[in-house]
């Protein structure tokens, strides 16, 4: 009984080890600083490697797609410039919508920037200052002379069309919302008017029924009886049957 109540004596070393592990743990700010520095180094190395290899790879890919025919460079530049600007701008615009899940927002943002990569590569070749970019421009000057020009023109057209579509779409949504509100208000007014008409009809029916009941009640009541004790006009008493000689009556002569 006493043995079960006594605390164990072997917790001292474990507690000391836990405290030592807590003290040896690095602070959060230090971990974040190390991770940020490593990420920055990786990005710089990726940029350096990409600036040397990517422009030449992109220029060679465009040259192969044109296939040695300079006339194909114009529609290809129009396609890349418009599609890979118009679609990403619309997708990135959806990120700013309200009531959207953060993971959906992040996914749309990543997809939009991935679709922008072809035009970013084109701009990197055209305006890049590295030797690799200069070599890529020379490739396009010989095999895709008009690709970069028409690509940049339709980049601007794609942005303008995307912005115009967004503005018109928002105006259309507002107009449709107002129309729905007006229709809902009209329905409410119509329902209220119909309810009032039904109430008026019910009141008229009730009034007609009440008038009919009153008319039936009046026709069912008997007429009031005449009073037997009503005064009788006095009778004139009859005169005496004996004749009375009036002064004007003729007199019979006496014998």
CSV table of C-alpha atoms in Angstrom, one decimal:
chain,number,residue,atom,x,y,z
A,1,UNK,CA,0.0,0.0,0.0
A,2,UNK,CA,2.8,2.4,0.9
A,3,UNK,CA,4.8,1.3,-2.1
A,4,UNK,CA,2.0,2.3,-4.5
A,5,UNK,CA,1.8,5.8,-3.0
A,6,UNK,CA,5.5,6.6,-3.1
A,7,UNK,CA,6.5,8.6,-6.3
A,8,UNK,CA,9.0,7.0,-8.6
A,9,UNK,CA,12.5,8.0,-8.1
A,10,UNK,CA,13.8,7.5,-11.7
A,11,UNK,CA,12.2,10.7,-13.2
A,12,UNK,CA,15.2,12.9,-12.4
A,13,UNK,CA,17.4,11.8,-15.4
A,14,UNK,CA,14.5,11.9,-17.8
A,15,UNK,CA,13.6,15.4,-16.8
A,16,UNK,CA,17.2,16.5,-17.1
A,17,UNK,CA,17.4,15.1,-20.6
A,18,UNK,CA,14.1,16.9,-21.7
A,19,UNK,CA,15.4,20.1,-20.4
A,20,UNK,CA,18.7,19.7,-22.2
A,21,UNK,CA,16.8,18.9,-25.4
A,22,UNK,CA,14.7,22.0,-25.0
A,23,UNK,CA,17.8,24.1,-24.5
A,24,UNK,CA,19.5,22.6,-27.5
A,25,UNK,CA,16.6,23.3,-29.8
A,26,UNK,CA,17.2,26.2,-32.2
A,27,UNK,CA,14.9,29.3,-32.0
A,28,UNK,CA,12.3,29.7,-34.7
A,29,UNK,CA,13.8,32.9,-36.1
A,30,UNK,CA,17.2,31.1,-36.7
A,31,UNK,CA,15.5,28.3,-38.5
A,32,UNK,CA,13.6,30.7,-40.7
A,33,UNK,CA,16.7,32.6,-41.5
A,34,UNK,CA,18.6,29.5,-42.5
A,35,UNK,CA,15.7,28.3,-44.7
A,36,UNK,CA,15.4,31.8,-46.4
A,37,UNK,CA,19.1,31.9,-47.1
A,38,UNK,CA,19.1,28.5,-48.6
A,39,UNK,CA,16.1,29.3,-50.8
A,40,UNK,CA,17.8,32.6,-52.0
A,41,UNK,CA,21.0,30.7,-52.9
A,42,UNK,CA,18.9,28.1,-54.9
A,43,UNK,CA,17.0,30.8,-56.7
A,44,UNK,CA,20.2,32.7,-57.6
A,45,UNK,CA,21.8,29.5,-59.0
A,46,UNK,CA,18.7,28.7,-60.9
A,47,UNK,CA,18.6,32.1,-62.4
A,48,UNK,CA,22.3,31.9,-63.5
A,49,UNK,CA,21.8,28.5,-65.0
A,50,UNK,CA,18.6,29.5,-66.7
A,51,UNK,CA,20.0,32.8,-68.1
A,52,UNK,CA,22.7,30.8,-69.8
A,53,UNK,CA,20.7,27.8,-71.1
A,54,UNK,CA,17.0,28.8,-71.3
A,55,UNK,CA,17.2,31.6,-74.0
A,56,UNK,CA,19.0,29.4,-76.4
A,57,UNK,CA,16.6,26.5,-75.7
A,58,UNK,CA,13.6,28.8,-76.3
A,59,UNK,CA,15.0,30.3,-79.5
A,60,UNK,CA,15.9,26.8,-80.9
A,61,UNK,CA,12.3,25.6,-80.0
A,62,UNK,CA,10.7,28.5,-81.9
A,63,UNK,CA,13.0,27.9,-84.9
A,64,UNK,CA,12.1,24.2,-85.0
A,65,UNK,CA,8.3,25.1,-84.8
A,66,UNK,CA,8.6,27.5,-87.7
A,67,UNK,CA,10.3,24.8,-89.8
A,68,UNK,CA,12.5,27.1,-91.9
A,69,UNK,CA,9.5,29.1,-93.3
A,70,UNK,CA,9.6,32.7,-92.3
A,71,UNK,CA,5.9,33.2,-93.0
A,72,UNK,CA,5.1,30.9,-90.1
A,73,UNK,CA,6.8,33.2,-87.7
A,74,UNK,CA,3.9,35.8,-87.8
A,75,UNK,CA,1.0,33.5,-86.9
A,76,UNK,CA,3.2,31.7,-84.3
A,77,UNK,CA,4.1,35.0,-82.7
A,78,UNK,CA,0.4,36.1,-82.7
A,79,UNK,CA,-0.6,32.8,-81.1
A,80,UNK,CA,2.0,32.8,-78.3
A,81,UNK,CA,1.6,36.5,-77.6
A,82,UNK,CA,-2.2,36.5,-77.4
A,83,UNK,CA,-3.0,33.1,-75.8
A,84,UNK,CA,-0.3,33.1,-73.2
A,85,UNK,CA,-1.3,36.6,-72.1
A,86,UNK,CA,-5.1,36.6,-72.4
A,87,UNK,CA,-5.7,33.3,-70.5
A,88,UNK,CA,-3.2,33.9,-67.6
A,89,UNK,CA,-4.6,37.4,-67.0
A,90,UNK,CA,-8.1,36.0,-66.7
A,91,UNK,CA,-7.0,33.2,-64.4
A,92,UNK,CA,-4.9,35.6,-62.2
A,93,UNK,CA,-7.9,38.0,-62.0
A,94,UNK,CA,-10.0,35.2,-60.4
A,95,UNK,CA,-7.6,35.2,-57.5
A,96,UNK,CA,-9.0,38.5,-56.3
A,97,UNK,CA,-12.5,37.2,-56.0
A,98,UNK,CA,-14.0,37.2,-52.5
A,99,UNK,CA,-15.1,34.1,-50.6
A,100,UNK,CA,-12.5,31.8,-52.2
A,101,UNK,CA,-10.5,29.1,-50.5
A,102,UNK,CA,-6.9,29.9,-50.0
A,103,UNK,CA,-5.7,26.7,-51.7
A,104,UNK,CA,-7.8,27.4,-54.7
A,105,UNK,CA,-6.5,30.9,-54.8
A,106,UNK,CA,-2.9,29.6,-54.6
A,107,UNK,CA,-3.5,27.0,-57.3
A,108,UNK,CA,-5.0,29.6,-59.7
A,109,UNK,CA,-2.0,31.9,-59.1
A,110,UNK,CA,0.5,29.2,-59.8
A,111,UNK,CA,-1.3,28.1,-63.0
A,112,UNK,CA,-1.5,31.7,-64.2
A,113,UNK,CA,2.2,32.3,-63.8
A,114,UNK,CA,3.1,29.0,-65.4
A,115,UNK,CA,1.0,30.0,-68.5
A,116,UNK,CA,2.9,33.3,-68.6
A,117,UNK,CA,6.3,31.5,-69.0
A,118,UNK,CA,6.4,31.5,-72.8
A,119,UNK,CA,5.9,35.2,-73.1
A,120,UNK,CA,8.4,35.8,-70.2
A,121,UNK,CA,10.9,33.7,-72.1
A,122,UNK,CA,10.3,35.8,-75.3
A,123,UNK,CA,10.8,39.0,-73.4
A,124,UNK,CA,13.9,37.6,-71.8
A,125,UNK,CA,15.4,36.9,-75.2
A,126,UNK,CA,14.4,40.2,-76.7
A,127,UNK,CA,15.5,42.4,-73.8
A,128,UNK,CA,18.1,40.2,-72.1
A,129,UNK,CA,21.6,41.5,-71.8
A,130,UNK,CA,23.5,38.2,-71.5
A,131,UNK,CA,25.5,36.6,-74.2
A,132,UNK,CA,23.0,33.7,-74.3
A,133,UNK,CA,20.2,36.2,-75.1
A,134,UNK,CA,22.2,37.8,-77.8
A,135,UNK,CA,22.9,34.4,-79.4
A,136,UNK,CA,19.1,33.6,-79.2
A,137,UNK,CA,18.3,36.9,-81.0
A,138,UNK,CA,20.7,36.0,-83.7
A,139,UNK,CA,18.9,32.7,-84.2
A,140,UNK,CA,15.6,34.5,-84.5
A,141,UNK,CA,17.1,37.1,-86.9
A,142,UNK,CA,18.0,34.3,-89.3
A,143,UNK,CA,15.1,31.8,-88.9
A,144,UNK,CA,12.2,33.6,-87.2
A,145,UNK,CA,12.6,37.3,-88.1
A,146,UNK,CA,9.1,38.5,-87.2
A,147,UNK,CA,8.3,36.2,-84.3
A,148,UNK,CA,9.4,38.5,-81.5
A,149,UNK,CA,7.7,41.6,-83.0
A,150,UNK,CA,4.3,40.1,-83.5
A,151,UNK,CA,4.5,38.3,-80.2
A,152,UNK,CA,5.0,41.5,-78.4
A,153,UNK,CA,2.2,43.2,-80.3
A,154,UNK,CA,-0.3,40.5,-79.4
A,155,UNK,CA,0.8,40.5,-75.8
A,156,UNK,CA,-0.5,44.0,-75.6
A,157,UNK,CA,-3.7,43.0,-77.5
A,158,UNK,CA,-4.2,40.0,-75.2
A,159,UNK,CA,-3.9,42.2,-72.1
A,160,UNK,CA,-6.4,44.8,-73.5
A,161,UNK,CA,-8.9,42.1,-74.5
A,162,UNK,CA,-8.7,40.4,-71.1
A,163,UNK,CA,-9.2,43.7,-69.3
A,164,UNK,CA,-12.1,44.6,-71.6
A,165,UNK,CA,-13.7,41.2,-71.1
A,166,UNK,CA,-13.4,41.6,-67.3
A,167,UNK,CA,-14.9,45.0,-67.3
A,168,UNK,CA,-17.8,44.0,-69.6
A,169,UNK,CA,-18.3,40.8,-67.6
A,170,UNK,CA,-18.6,42.8,-64.4
A,171,UNK,CA,-21.0,45.3,-66.0
A,172,UNK,CA,-23.1,42.4,-67.3
A,173,UNK,CA,-23.1,40.7,-63.9
A,174,UNK,CA,-24.2,44.0,-62.2
A,175,UNK,CA,-27.0,44.5,-64.8
A,176,UNK,CA,-28.2,40.9,-64.4
A,177,UNK,CA,-28.2,41.3,-60.7
A,178,UNK,CA,-30.2,44.5,-60.9
A,179,UNK,CA,-32.7,42.8,-63.3
A,180,UNK,CA,-33.1,39.9,-60.9
A,181,UNK,CA,-33.7,42.4,-58.0
A,182,UNK,CA,-36.3,44.2,-60.1
A,183,UNK,CA,-38.0,41.0,-61.1
A,184,UNK,CA,-38.1,39.9,-57.5
A,185,UNK,CA,-39.6,43.3,-56.4
A,186,UNK,CA,-42.2,43.0,-59.2
A,187,UNK,CA,-43.1,39.5,-58.0
A,188,UNK,CA,-43.5,40.7,-54.5
A,189,UNK,CA,-45.7,43.6,-55.6
A,190,UNK,CA,-47.8,41.3,-57.7
A,191,UNK,CA,-48.2,38.8,-54.9
A,192,UNK,CA,-49.2,41.6,-52.5
A,193,UNK,CA,-51.8,42.8,-55.0
A,194,UNK,CA,-53.1,39.4,-55.5
A,195,UNK,CA,-53.4,38.9,-51.8
A,196,UNK,CA,-55.3,42.1,-51.4
A,197,UNK,CA,-57.6,41.2,-54.2
A,198,UNK,CA,-58.3,37.8,-52.6
A,199,UNK,CA,-59.0,39.5,-49.2
A,200,UNK,CA,-61.4,42.0,-51.0
A,201,UNK,CA,-63.2,39.1,-52.7
A,202,UNK,CA,-63.5,37.2,-49.4
A,203,UNK,CA,-64.8,40.4,-47.7
A,204,UNK,CA,-67.4,40.9,-50.6
A,205,UNK,CA,-68.5,37.2,-50.3
A,206,UNK,CA,-68.8,37.6,-46.5
A,207,UNK,CA,-70.9,40.8,-47.0
A,208,UNK,CA,-73.1,39.1,-49.5
A,209,UNK,CA,-73.6,36.1,-47.2
A,210,UNK,CA,-74.4,38.4,-44.3
A,211,UNK,CA,-77.0,40.3,-46.4
A,212,UNK,CA,-78.6,37.1,-47.6
A,213,UNK,CA,-78.9,35.8,-44.0
A,214,UNK,CA,-80.4,39.1,-42.9
A,215,UNK,CA,-82.9,39.0,-45.7
A,216,UNK,CA,-84.0,35.4,-44.8
A,217,UNK,CA,-84.3,36.4,-41.2
A,218,UNK,CA,-86.7,39.3,-42.0
A,219,UNK,CA,-88.9,37.1,-44.3
A,220,UNK,CA,-89.2,34.4,-41.6
A,221,UNK,CA,-90.5,36.6,-38.8
A,222,UNK,CA,-94.5,36.7,-38.5
A,223,UNK,CA,-96.4,40.0,-38.6
A,224,UNK,CA,-97.3,41.6,-35.3
A,225,UNK,CA,-101.0,40.8,-34.1
A,226,UNK,CA,-103.6,43.6,-33.8
A,227,UNK,CA,-104.6,44.8,-30.3
A,228,UNK,CA,-108.1,43.7,-29.2
A,229,UNK,CA,-108.4,46.5,-26.7
A,230,UNK,CA,-108.2,49.1,-29.3
A,231,UNK,CA,-110.9,51.9,-28.7
A,232,UNK,CA,-114.2,51.6,-30.4
A,233,UNK,CA,-115.9,54.6,-31.8
A,234,UNK,CA,-119.0,55.5,-29.6
A,235,UNK,CA,-122.4,54.6,-31.0
A,236,UNK,CA,-125.0,57.2,-31.2
A,237,UNK,CA,-128.1,56.3,-29.0
A,238,UNK,CA,-131.3,55.8,-30.9
A,239,UNK,CA,-134.1,58.3,-30.4
A,240,UNK,CA,-137.5,57.5,-28.9
A,241,UNK,CA,-139.8,55.7,-31.3
A,242,UNK,CA,-142.7,58.0,-30.3
A,243,UNK,CA,-143.2,60.6,-32.9
A,244,UNK,CA,-142.9,64.1,-31.7
A,245,UNK,CA,-144.8,66.7,-33.5
A,246,UNK,CA,-142.5,69.1,-35.0
A,247,UNK,CA,-143.7,72.6,-35.4
A,248,UNK,CA,-143.3,72.4,-39.1
A,249,UNK,CA,-145.4,69.2,-39.5
A,250,UNK,CA,-149.0,69.7,-40.7
A,251,UNK,CA,-151.7,69.5,-38.1
A,252,UNK,CA,-154.9,67.6,-38.6
A,253,UNK,CA,-158.1,69.5,-38.1
A,254,UNK,CA,-160.2,68.5,-35.1
A,255,UNK,CA,-163.8,67.4,-35.5
